[in-house]
Each structure stands twice: as structure tokens, then as C-alpha cells.
Coordinates of C-alpha atoms and ligand atoms in Angstrom, one line a residue:
X1 CA 104.1 111.5 107.3
X2 CA 104.1 112.8 103.8
X3 CA 100.6 112.6 102.3
X4 CA 100.1 113.3 98.3
X5 CA 96.4 114.7 97.9
X6 CA 95.5 113.9 94.8
X7 CA 92.1 114.5 92.2
X8 CA 91.2 116.2 89.7
X9 CA 90.6 120.2 89.4
X10 CA 88.4 121.3 92.0
X11 CA 87.9 118.3 94.1
X12 CA 89.0 120.7 96.8
X13 CA 92.9 119.5 97.9
X14 CA 93.3 123.0 98.5
X15 CA 90.8 123.1 101.0
X16 CA 91.8 119.6 102.6
X17 CA 95.6 120.1 102.7
X18 CA 95.0 123.6 104.2
X19 CA 93.0 122.2 107.2
X20 CA 95.6 119.1 107.6
X21 CA 98.3 122.3 107.9
X22 CA 96.2 123.3 110.8
X23 CA 95.6 119.8 112.5
X24 CA 98.4 118.0 111.9
X25 CA 101.2 120.3 111.5
X26 CA 101.9 119.1 108.4
X27 CA 103.1 121.7 105.8
X28 CA 101.0 122.1 102.5
X29 CA 103.1 122.1 99.3
X30 CA 101.5 122.7 96.8
X31 CA 102.8 123.2 93.0
X32 CA 100.3 125.3 92.4
X33 CA 100.3 127.6 94.4
X34 CA 103.9 127.7 94.1
X35 CA 103.8 128.9 90.6
X36 CA 101.1 131.7 91.2
X37 CA 103.4 133.1 93.6
X38 CA 106.5 133.0 90.8
X39 CA 104.1 134.4 88.3
X40 CA 103.3 137.3 91.2
X41 CA 106.9 138.0 91.5
X42 CA 107.3 138.2 88.0
X43 CA 110.0 135.8 87.8
X44 CA 111.6 134.0 84.8
X45 CA 110.3 130.3 86.1
X46 CA 106.7 131.9 86.6
X47 CA 106.3 134.3 83.6
X48 CA 107.5 131.3 81.0
X49 CA 104.8 129.3 83.3
X50 CA 101.8 131.2 83.0
X51 CA 100.6 130.6 79.7
X52 CA 100.7 127.2 80.1
X53 CA 98.5 127.5 83.3
X54 CA 96.0 130.1 81.4
X55 CA 95.5 127.6 79.3
X56 CA 95.0 124.3 81.6
X57 CA 98.3 122.8 80.5
X58 CA 101.1 121.6 82.9
X59 CA 104.0 122.7 83.0
X60 CA 107.3 120.8 82.3
X61 CA 107.8 118.3 85.0
X62 CA 111.6 119.4 85.5
X63 CA 110.2 122.4 86.4
X64 CA 107.6 121.3 89.7
X65 CA 110.3 118.8 90.4
X66 CA 112.8 121.4 90.7
X67 CA 110.7 123.7 93.3
X68 CA 109.5 120.4 95.0
X69 CA 112.4 119.8 95.5
X70 CA 113.2 122.9 96.9
X71 CA 110.4 123.4 99.4
X72 CA 110.5 120.6 100.8
X73 CA 114.2 121.0 101.9
X74 CA 112.7 123.8 104.4
X75 CA 112.9 123.2 107.7
X76 CA 109.3 123.1 108.4
X77 CA 108.8 119.9 106.1
X78 CA 111.5 118.0 108.2
X79 CA 108.4 115.5 109.5
X80 CA 106.4 115.3 106.4
X81 CA 104.5 117.4 104.0
X82 CA 101.1 117.4 102.2
X83 CA 101.8 117.3 99.1
X84 CA 98.6 119.2 96.8
X85 CA 98.6 119.2 93.1
X86 CA 101.8 117.5 92.9
X87 CA 102.6 114.6 91.3
X88 CA 100.3 114.4 88.1
X89 CA 102.2 113.0 85.6
X90 CA 103.9 109.2 86.3
X91 CA 107.4 110.9 86.0
X92 CA 106.5 113.1 88.3
X93 CA 105.4 110.1 91.1
X94 CA 108.7 108.5 90.1
X95 CA 110.9 111.4 91.0
X96 CA 109.1 112.2 94.2
X97 CA 109.8 108.8 95.4
X98 CA 113.7 109.0 94.6
X99 CA 113.8 112.6 96.0
X100 CA 111.7 111.6 99.7
X101 CA 113.8 108.5 99.2
X102 CA 117.5 110.2 99.3
X103 CA 116.0 112.1 102.6
X104 CA 115.2 108.7 104.4
X105 CA 111.5 109.7 103.6
X106 CA 108.5 107.8 101.4
X107 CA 105.0 108.5 100.9
X108 CA 102.6 106.9 103.4
X109 CA 99.5 107.6 101.9
X110 CA 97.9 108.9 99.0
X111 CA 94.1 110.2 99.6
X112 CA 92.0 110.4 96.2
X113 CA 89.3 112.8 96.6
X114 CA 86.5 111.6 94.2
X115 CA 84.3 113.8 92.9
X116 CA 82.8 113.8 89.4
X117 CA 82.7 116.2 86.3
X118 CA 79.2 117.4 86.8
X119 CA 79.7 118.7 90.5
X120 CA 83.6 120.5 89.4
X121 CA 81.7 122.0 86.5
X122 CA 79.1 123.2 89.5
X123 CA 81.7 124.3 91.6
X124 CA 83.6 126.8 89.1
X125 CA 79.9 128.3 88.1
X126 CA 78.8 128.9 91.6
X127 CA 82.4 130.3 92.1
X128 CA 81.6 132.7 89.6
X129 CA 77.8 133.3 90.1
X130 CA 79.5 134.6 93.6
X131 CA 81.8 137.1 92.3
X132 CA 85.3 137.7 94.0
X133 CA 88.7 136.9 92.2
X134 CA 88.8 134.1 90.4
X135 CA 91.8 132.3 89.2
X136 CA 93.0 133.2 85.7
X137 CA 92.3 129.3 84.9
X138 CA 89.1 129.1 86.8
X139 CA 86.1 129.0 84.3
X140 CA 83.6 126.8 82.3
X141 CA 86.1 126.5 79.6
X142 CA 89.4 125.6 80.8
X143 CA 87.7 123.4 83.5
X144 CA 87.3 121.4 80.7
X145 CA 90.8 121.1 79.4
X146 CA 91.9 120.9 82.6
X147 CA 90.0 118.0 83.0
X148 CA 91.0 116.2 79.5
X149 CA 94.6 116.5 80.7
X150 CA 93.8 115.3 84.9
X151 CA 92.2 112.0 82.8
X152 CA 95.1 111.8 80.3
X153 CA 98.6 112.5 82.6
X154 CA 97.3 112.6 85.9
X155 CA 94.5 109.5 86.5
X156 CA 97.2 106.6 85.5
X157 CA 98.6 107.4 89.1
X158 CA 95.9 106.0 90.2
X159 CA 97.0 102.5 89.7
X160 CA 100.5 103.9 90.1
X161 CA 100.0 104.7 93.9
X162 CA 97.8 101.1 94.0
X163 CA 99.6 99.1 93.1
X164 CA 102.0 100.5 95.9
X165 CA 99.1 100.2 98.5
X166 CA 99.3 103.4 99.1
X167 CA 95.8 104.7 98.0
X168 CA 92.6 105.7 100.0
X169 CA 89.5 107.0 98.5
X170 CA 86.9 108.9 99.6
X171 CA 83.9 110.9 98.8
X172 CA 85.2 114.3 97.7
X173 CA 81.2 115.1 97.0
X174 CA 80.5 115.1 100.7
X175 CA 80.3 118.0 102.5
X176 CA 83.8 119.5 103.4
X177 CA 83.7 118.4 107.1
X178 CA 82.6 114.9 105.8
X179 CA 85.6 115.0 103.6
X180 CA 87.3 116.2 106.6
X181 CA 86.2 113.5 108.9
X182 CA 86.5 110.6 106.4
X183 CA 90.5 111.7 105.6
X184 CA 91.3 112.1 109.3
X185 CA 89.4 108.1 109.4
X186 CA 92.1 107.1 106.9
X187 CA 95.2 108.3 109.2
X188 CA 94.1 107.6 112.3
X189 CA 93.1 103.6 111.3
X190 CA 96.8 103.9 109.2
X191 CA 98.8 105.5 112.4
X192 CA 96.8 102.9 114.7
Ligands
LIG201 P1 97.1 123.7 90.8 O1 96.9 124.8 91.6 O2 97.2 122.7 91.2 O3 95.1 123.6 90.2 O4 97.6 123.7 89.3 C1 97.2 124.9 88.4 C2 98.2 125.0 87.4 O5 99.4 124.9 87.8 C3 98.1 124.2 86.3 O6 96.6 123.6 86.0 C4 99.2 123.6 85.5 O7 99.3 124.5 84.7 C5 99.9 124.1 86.7 N1 101.2 122.8 87.3 C6 100.4 122.6 88.8 N2 100.9 121.9 89.1 C7 101.1 121.3 88.7 C8 102.3 120.1 88.4 N3 102.9 118.9 89.5 N4 102.5 120.3 86.8 C9 102.3 120.4 86.2 N5 102.0 121.9 86.4 C10 101.4 122.2 87.3

């Protein structure tokens, strides 16, 4: 089964993807994590993306399409995966459909975590208050820009997947366990 976790920055996609990995054995394919790993490894690809990521801009479609295809070809994704933070544009979604079709796969469901802007901002503020290691793009200012980018480039995917009959909305404002339970109910209904 291939799932897309969809939603604005800070909606909880990563948290839910990790739970899906532990509960359903589907690997989490997070383009953000892959790009941060490339930056940490000081690879040319990572360094070329760092400036864009720090500003909250998207990196080029070809870059993420390339890394996601390479990652999907690892043996642990043979039975599917959870896509987290990818696709983020219509061309990425089209490339993903093509890449999966070429491998005899398809997207089964797209789980849209719905969280309003005020809650996304209060989550960033809470992380800053709590201290610890923060991502360089995890600030109120960068969040505002990341949200602009989300509504302009990524939100159109909601219609793309709705038209394919794959979109399922989940209340991402609920506590983590409640979100997890909602997702489990959607998946169970789908497989029943
Ligand atoms: P994330 O961890 O998913 O919030 O991603 C962090 C940053 O990595 C984003 O703000 C973008 O700069 C970049 N990024 C991650 N995934 C993508 C994607 N699918 N398309 C373009 N840029 C991405």
C-alpha cells in the first residue's frame, strides 16, 4: 500500500508517518529528511538545496523526483511506502504517479491532515519556547513564507487527488493519538 501524508508545514505528517512505519511496516519516505541528510553529509546536492530550504522555498521538482525514485527502489519499499512531504507540486504528483505505475504500484490513499494557520504558528512558538535543537526553517517568519508556498504550490494537489477519489481528510488539530486513530480507521475501511 502506498500512502501520501499531506498537509501544511507542521501539520504532524512526520509524526504520523513514523507511527505508520512502526504499525504497518511501511517505510517513511520524507524528502525533507533526505534533503537534510544530504546537507549534513555536505553532498553537492544537499548544499545546492540548503539556501532554498532555509528560506522556506521549494527545491526543484527534478531534485526531489530523483531522490524519491532512488529511495523507492530500496527493498524495504517493495510493499509500498508512506510519502511524507512529497509530492508538493502538481508536476511532482504526476511524476510520482508515473514512477509508481512503471513499478506496478499506485497511490492508494492520500491522508490530508487539516490544521489551521493559527495552530501551526502556535506549534512553532511552543517548540521555540521548549528549547532544544530547532530546524533552521522552524521560525514564525519562515513558517509564514512556507505557508504561502504551501497554499500556492501544494494545496492544488487537494483537487488533483480528490478527482482521483483518493483524498481522505483527517482532523489534524486533534491530539496525536486521536489523529492516529482516525488514520487507522480510514486505512481499515479501505482494506476491508
Ligand atoms: P519538510 O521537512 O517536508 O518540511 O521539508 C523541508 C524543506 O525541504 C521544504 O521547505 C523544502 O525547502 C524542501 N522540500 C522537502 N520536500 C520537498 C518537495 N517535495 N519539493 C520541494 N521541496 C521540498
